[in-house]
Coordinates of N, CA and C in Angstrom, one line a residue:
M1 N 124.8 99.0 188.4 CA 125.0 98.9 187.0 C 126.5 99.2 186.5
T2 N 127.0 98.5 185.9 CA 128.7 98.8 185.3 C 128.4 98.5 183.6
N3 N 128.8 99.4 183.0 CA 128.9 99.1 181.4 C 127.3 99.0 180.8
G4 N 126.5 99.6 181.8 CA 125.1 99.5 181.0 C 124.4 98.0 181.4
T5 N 125.1 97.1 182.2 CA 124.7 95.8 182.5 C 124.6 95.8 184.1
K6 N 123.4 95.2 184.5 CA 123.0 95.1 186.0 C 124.1 94.1 186.4
Q7 N 124.7 94.7 187.8 CA 125.5 93.5 188.7 C 124.7 92.8 189.4
S8 N 124.8 91.2 189.5 CA 124.2 90.5 190.5 C 124.6 90.4 191.9
T9 N 123.8 90.6 192.7 CA 123.8 90.9 194.2 C 123.8 89.3 194.8
H10 N 123.8 88.5 194.4 CA 123.6 86.8 194.4 C 125.0 86.6 195.2
I11 N 124.7 86.2 196.6 CA 126.0 85.7 197.2 C 125.7 84.3 197.7
P12 N 126.3 83.1 197.5 CA 126.2 82.0 197.6 C 126.6 81.4 199.3
L13 N 125.5 80.6 199.9 CA 125.9 80.5 201.2 C 126.4 78.7 201.1
A14 N 127.5 78.6 201.5 CA 128.2 77.1 201.6 C 127.8 76.6 200.5
G15 N 128.2 77.1 199.5 CA 128.3 76.5 198.2 C 127.0 76.2 197.3
K16 N 125.9 76.7 197.7 CA 124.6 76.6 197.6 C 124.0 78.0 197.5
P17 N 123.0 77.9 196.4 CA 122.2 79.4 196.1 C 121.5 79.6 197.1
R18 N 121.5 81.1 197.2 CA 120.8 81.6 198.6 C 119.0 81.3 198.3
P19 N 118.2 81.1 199.2 CA 117.0 81.0 199.1 C 116.4 82.5 198.8
A20 N 115.3 82.6 198.1 CA 114.6 84.0 197.7 C 113.9 84.2 199.4
G21 N 113.8 85.4 199.3 CA 113.2 85.8 200.6 C 111.9 85.0 201.5
G22 N 110.7 84.9 200.1 CA 110.0 84.1 200.5 C 110.0 82.6 200.9
E23 N 110.9 82.2 200.1 CA 111.1 80.8 200.6 C 111.8 80.6 202.1
L24 N 112.7 81.7 202.3 CA 113.2 81.6 203.9 C 112.2 82.0 204.8
H25 N 111.0 82.5 204.4 CA 109.9 83.0 205.3 C 109.0 81.7 205.6
I26 N 109.0 81.2 204.5 CA 108.1 79.8 204.5 C 108.8 78.5 205.5
R27 N 110.4 78.6 205.3 CA 111.3 77.9 206.0 C 110.8 77.8 207.3
Q28 N 110.7 79.1 208.0 CA 110.9 79.8 208.9 C 109.8 79.2 209.8
R29 N 108.5 79.7 208.9 CA 107.2 79.4 209.4 C 107.1 77.6 209.9
D30 N 107.4 77.1 208.6 CA 107.1 75.6 209.2 C 107.8 75.3 210.2
R31 N 109.2 75.8 210.7 CA 110.1 75.5 211.7 C 109.4 75.8 213.1
Q32 N 108.7 76.8 212.8 CA 107.7 77.4 214.0 C 106.8 76.6 214.3
E33 N 106.0 76.2 213.5 CA 104.8 75.2 213.5 C 105.4 74.0 214.0
N34 N 106.5 73.6 213.9 CA 107.4 72.1 214.4 C 107.5 72.5 216.0
L35 N 107.7 73.5 216.5 CA 107.8 73.9 217.7 C 106.4 74.0 218.5
G36 N 105.0 73.8 217.9 CA 103.9 73.9 218.7 C 103.2 74.9 218.7
A37 N 102.1 75.0 218.7 CA 101.0 75.9 218.8 C 101.1 77.2 219.7
V38 N 101.5 78.3 219.0 CA 101.8 79.7 220.1 C 101.3 80.6 219.3
S39 N 100.6 81.5 220.2 CA 99.9 82.6 219.6 C 101.1 83.7 219.2
V40 N 100.6 84.6 218.3 CA 101.9 85.4 217.7 C 102.2 86.3 219.0
T41 N 101.5 86.8 219.8 CA 101.5 87.6 221.1 C 102.5 86.5 221.9
D42 N 102.5 85.6 222.1 CA 103.6 85.2 223.1 C 104.8 84.8 221.9
W43 N 104.7 84.6 220.8 CA 106.1 84.1 219.7 C 106.7 85.8 219.9
C44 N 106.1 86.7 220.0 CA 106.7 88.2 219.9 C 107.2 88.4 221.2
D45 N 106.8 87.8 222.5 CA 107.3 88.5 223.7 C 108.6 87.6 224.1
W46 N 109.6 88.5 224.1 CA 111.0 88.1 224.7 C 110.7 87.0 226.3
K47 N 109.9 87.5 226.8 CA 109.6 86.7 228.2 C 109.3 85.4 227.9
W48 N 108.3 85.0 227.1 CA 107.8 83.9 226.8 C 109.0 83.2 226.0
Q49 N 109.3 83.6 225.2 CA 110.9 83.2 224.5 C 111.7 82.6 225.6
F50 N 112.2 83.2 226.5 CA 113.1 83.1 227.2 C 112.7 81.8 228.2
R51 N 111.1 81.9 228.8 CA 110.5 80.8 229.3 C 110.6 79.6 228.6
N52 N 110.2 79.5 227.5 CA 110.4 78.2 226.7 C 111.6 77.8 225.8
R53 N 112.8 78.2 226.7 CA 113.8 77.6 225.9 C 113.8 76.1 225.9
V54 N 114.6 75.7 224.6 CA 114.8 74.3 224.3 C 115.9 74.1 225.5
R55 N 115.9 73.0 226.4 CA 116.8 72.7 227.0 C 117.3 71.2 227.5
S56 N 116.7 70.5 226.6 CA 117.1 69.1 226.6 C 117.2 68.7 225.2
L57 N 117.6 67.5 225.1 CA 118.2 66.8 223.9 C 116.6 66.2 223.3
E58 N 115.8 65.8 224.2 CA 114.7 65.2 223.7 C 114.0 66.2 223.1
K59 N 113.6 67.5 223.5 CA 113.1 68.7 222.8 C 113.6 69.2 221.7
L60 N 115.0 69.1 221.9 CA 115.8 69.5 220.6 C 115.5 68.5 219.5
A61 N 115.3 67.3 220.0 CA 115.4 66.1 218.6 C 113.7 66.4 218.0
L62 N 112.9 66.8 219.4 CA 111.5 66.9 218.7 C 111.5 68.3 217.5
A63 N 112.2 69.2 217.8 CA 112.2 70.5 217.0 C 112.8 70.3 215.8
L64 N 113.7 69.6 215.9 CA 114.4 69.5 214.6 C 113.8 68.1 213.8
E65 N 113.0 67.4 214.3 CA 112.4 66.2 213.8 C 113.6 65.1 213.7
R66 N 114.4 64.8 214.5 CA 115.6 63.9 214.4 C 115.2 63.1 215.6
P67 N 115.6 61.7 215.2 CA 115.5 60.7 216.6 C 116.6 61.0 217.8
V68 N 116.0 61.2 218.9 CA 117.0 61.4 220.1 C 118.4 60.8 220.1
A69 N 118.2 59.4 219.8 CA 119.7 58.7 219.7 C 120.6 59.4 218.7
S70 N 120.2 60.0 217.6 CA 121.2 60.7 216.7 C 121.7 62.1 217.4
L71 N 121.0 62.4 218.6 CA 121.7 63.4 219.5 C 122.5 62.8 220.8
A72 N 122.4 61.7 220.6 CA 123.2 60.9 221.9 C 124.8 61.6 222.5
P73 N 125.6 61.6 221.0 CA 127.0 62.3 221.5 C 127.1 63.5 222.2
C74 N 125.9 64.4 222.1 CA 125.4 65.8 222.4 C 125.7 66.0 223.8
R75 N 124.8 64.7 224.5 CA 124.5 65.0 226.1 C 125.9 64.9 226.9
P76 N 127.0 64.3 227.0 CA 127.9 65.0 227.7 C 128.2 66.4 227.7
V77 N 128.1 67.0 226.6 CA 128.3 68.1 226.3 C 127.5 69.3 227.2
I78 N 126.2 68.6 227.1 CA 125.0 69.7 227.7 C 125.2 69.5 229.4
R79 N 125.7 68.3 230.0 CA 126.4 68.4 231.3 C 126.9 69.2 231.8
S80 N 128.1 69.7 230.7 CA 129.0 70.6 231.3 C 128.8 72.2 230.7
Y81 N 127.7 72.2 229.9 CA 127.5 73.4 229.2 C 125.8 73.8 228.7
P82 N 125.0 73.8 229.7 CA 123.5 73.8 229.7 C 123.2 74.2 228.3
L83 N 122.3 73.6 227.8 CA 121.8 74.1 226.5 C 120.2 74.8 226.7
A84 N 120.2 75.9 226.0 CA 119.3 76.9 226.3 C 118.9 77.6 225.0
I85 N 118.0 77.2 224.0 CA 117.6 77.9 222.9 C 116.4 78.3 222.7
T86 N 116.1 79.7 222.2 CA 114.8 80.3 222.2 C 114.2 79.6 220.9
P87 N 113.0 79.5 221.2 CA 112.1 78.9 219.8 C 112.2 79.5 218.6
Y88 N 112.2 81.2 218.7 CA 112.6 81.7 217.9 C 114.0 81.7 217.1
Y89 N 114.7 81.6 217.8 CA 116.2 81.3 217.4 C 116.4 79.8 216.7
L90 N 115.6 79.1 217.2 CA 115.7 77.7 216.9 C 114.7 77.6 215.6
S91 N 113.9 78.4 215.2 CA 113.1 78.6 214.0 C 114.0 79.1 213.0
L92 N 115.1 79.5 212.9 CA 115.8 80.3 212.2 C 116.8 79.4 211.5
L93 N 117.5 78.3 212.5 CA 118.5 77.3 211.7 C 118.0 76.4 211.0
D94 N 118.8 76.0 210.2 CA 118.4 74.9 209.2 C 118.9 73.7 209.8
P95 N 117.7 72.8 210.4 CA 118.1 71.5 210.9 C 118.8 70.5 209.6
A96 N 118.7 70.8 208.6 CA 119.1 69.8 207.8 C 120.7 69.9 207.3
D97 N 120.9 71.2 207.5 CA 122.6 71.6 206.9 C 123.2 71.7 208.3
E98 N 124.2 70.7 208.4 CA 125.3 70.5 209.6 C 126.2 72.0 209.4
K99 N 126.1 72.6 208.4 CA 127.1 73.7 208.3 C 126.2 75.2 208.4
D100 N 125.2 74.8 208.9 CA 124.4 76.3 208.7 C 125.1 76.7 210.3
P101 N 125.3 78.1 210.0 CA 126.1 78.8 211.1 C 125.3 79.0 212.4
L102 N 124.0 79.1 212.1 CA 123.2 79.3 213.5 C 123.2 77.9 214.2
R103 N 123.1 76.7 213.5 CA 122.9 75.8 214.1 C 124.3 75.3 214.6
R104 N 125.5 75.9 214.1 CA 126.8 75.6 214.6 C 127.2 76.5 215.9
Q105 N 126.4 77.4 215.8 CA 126.8 78.4 217.1 C 126.0 77.9 218.1
C106 N 124.8 77.3 218.1 CA 124.2 77.0 219.3 C 124.1 75.5 219.5
F107 N 124.4 74.7 218.6 CA 124.0 73.0 218.5 C 125.3 72.5 219.4
P108 N 124.9 71.9 220.4 CA 126.2 71.2 221.1 C 127.1 70.3 220.3
D109 N 128.3 70.4 220.4 CA 129.4 69.7 219.8 C 130.2 68.9 220.7
P110 N 130.2 67.6 220.4 CA 131.4 67.0 221.3 C 132.7 67.5 221.4
R111 N 133.4 67.9 220.6 CA 134.6 68.7 220.2 C 134.8 70.0 221.2
E112 N 133.5 70.4 222.1 CA 133.8 71.4 222.9 C 134.3 70.9 224.4
L113 N 134.2 69.5 224.4 CA 134.9 69.0 225.6 C 136.3 68.6 225.6
S114 N 136.8 68.8 224.2 CA 138.3 68.8 224.2 C 139.0 69.9 224.2
F115 N 140.1 69.9 225.1 CA 140.9 71.3 224.7 C 141.9 71.0 223.9
S116 N 142.6 72.0 223.7 CA 143.7 71.7 222.7 C 144.8 72.2 223.5
L117 N 146.1 72.1 223.4 CA 147.5 72.6 223.7 C 147.2 74.2 223.5
G118 N 147.6 74.9 224.4 CA 147.5 76.5 224.0 C 146.2 77.0 224.7
E119 N 144.8 76.2 224.9 CA 143.9 76.9 225.2 C 144.1 77.2 226.6
M120 N 143.2 78.2 227.4 CA 143.2 78.6 228.6 C 142.0 78.5 229.2
T121 N 141.9 78.0 230.4 CA 140.5 78.2 231.1 C 139.7 79.4 231.5
D122 N 140.9 80.4 231.3 CA 140.5 81.7 231.7 C 141.3 82.7 231.1
P123 N 141.1 82.8 229.4 CA 141.5 83.8 228.4 C 141.8 85.1 228.9
L124 N 140.8 85.6 229.7 CA 140.7 86.8 229.6 C 141.6 87.2 231.4
G125 N 141.8 86.3 231.9 CA 142.4 86.6 233.2 C 141.4 87.0 234.2
E126 N 140.2 86.6 234.3 CA 139.3 87.4 235.1 C 139.2 86.8 236.4
E127 N 139.6 85.3 236.4 CA 139.5 84.9 237.7 C 140.6 85.5 238.9
R128 N 141.7 86.1 238.5 CA 142.5 86.7 239.3 C 142.0 88.0 240.0
T129 N 141.3 88.6 239.0 CA 140.4 89.9 239.7 C 139.4 89.9 239.9
M130 N 138.9 88.5 240.2 CA 137.4 88.3 240.9 C 137.6 88.1 242.3
L131 N 137.6 89.3 243.2 CA 137.8 89.3 244.5 C 136.6 88.5 245.2
V132 N 135.7 88.8 244.8 CA 134.4 88.1 245.2 C 133.4 87.3 244.0
P133 N 133.2 86.3 244.4 CA 132.1 85.5 242.8 C 131.2 86.4 242.4
G134 N 131.3 86.6 241.3 CA 130.3 87.6 240.3 C 130.7 88.7 240.2
L135 N 132.0 89.3 240.6 CA 132.4 90.7 240.4 C 133.7 90.8 240.1
I136 N 134.0 91.0 238.9 CA 135.3 91.3 238.3 C 135.6 92.6 238.6
H137 N 137.0 92.6 239.1 CA 137.5 94.2 239.4 C 138.8 94.4 238.9
R138 N 138.7 94.5 237.5 CA 140.0 94.5 236.7 C 140.8 95.9 236.6
Y139 N 140.0 96.9 236.9 CA 140.4 98.5 236.9 C 140.3 99.1 238.4
P140 N 140.8 100.0 238.7 CA 140.6 100.7 240.1 C 139.2 101.2 240.3
D141 N 138.8 102.1 239.0 CA 137.6 102.8 239.2 C 136.5 101.9 238.4
R142 N 136.4 100.8 238.4 CA 135.4 100.2 238.0 C 135.4 98.8 237.9
C143 N 134.2 98.5 237.9 CA 134.1 96.8 238.1 C 133.1 96.1 236.9
L144 N 132.8 95.0 237.0 CA 131.6 94.1 236.4 C 131.1 93.3 237.4
A145 N 129.5 93.3 237.1 CA 129.1 92.4 237.6 C 128.4 91.4 236.9
I146 N 128.8 90.2 237.4 CA 128.2 88.9 236.6 C 127.0 88.7 237.2
V147 N 125.9 88.9 236.8 CA 124.5 88.9 237.1 C 123.8 87.4 236.9
T148 N 124.1 86.7 236.0 CA 123.4 85.8 235.6 C 124.8 84.6 234.9
G149 N 124.6 83.2 234.8 CA 125.4 82.4 234.1 C 124.6 82.1 233.0
D150 N 123.3 82.5 232.7 CA 122.5 82.2 231.6 C 122.8 82.9 230.3
C151 N 122.8 82.7 229.0 CA 122.8 83.3 228.0 C 120.9 83.2 227.5
A152 N 120.7 84.4 226.9 CA 119.3 84.2 226.6 C 119.3 83.6 225.3
V153 N 120.4 83.1 224.2 CA 120.0 82.4 223.1 C 119.5 81.1 223.8

């Protein structure tokens, strides 16, 4: 409160009013239903989520209720960078909003295959400190083991 008036906590997202909590919950529930019949126990199990990641454009198109042809420009991207989105994470993004931050984070984008001048293939210089594949030894008293190439998202 300032000068006896209540301050608004409304923060617009991408120029649109922010949906109320109940509306967000309904949208997420509807997207979960698009992903198929799943028990609450399975839905809340991280192992089930990991096993059931969306890994193909066909399944992604089905989950987003879009024609597969509309995702065709993404096919070369997933050949280089495999697609793997958990059902839960997929239920959070807004398939209709191309500027949705979560969608932009996990949705294949053909621009990922273009390299700009100044970009590096190894920006952290890990290759020169990787004496054996999967083991980065940058400092004399410690190393980092790369145990998987998969991201849980």
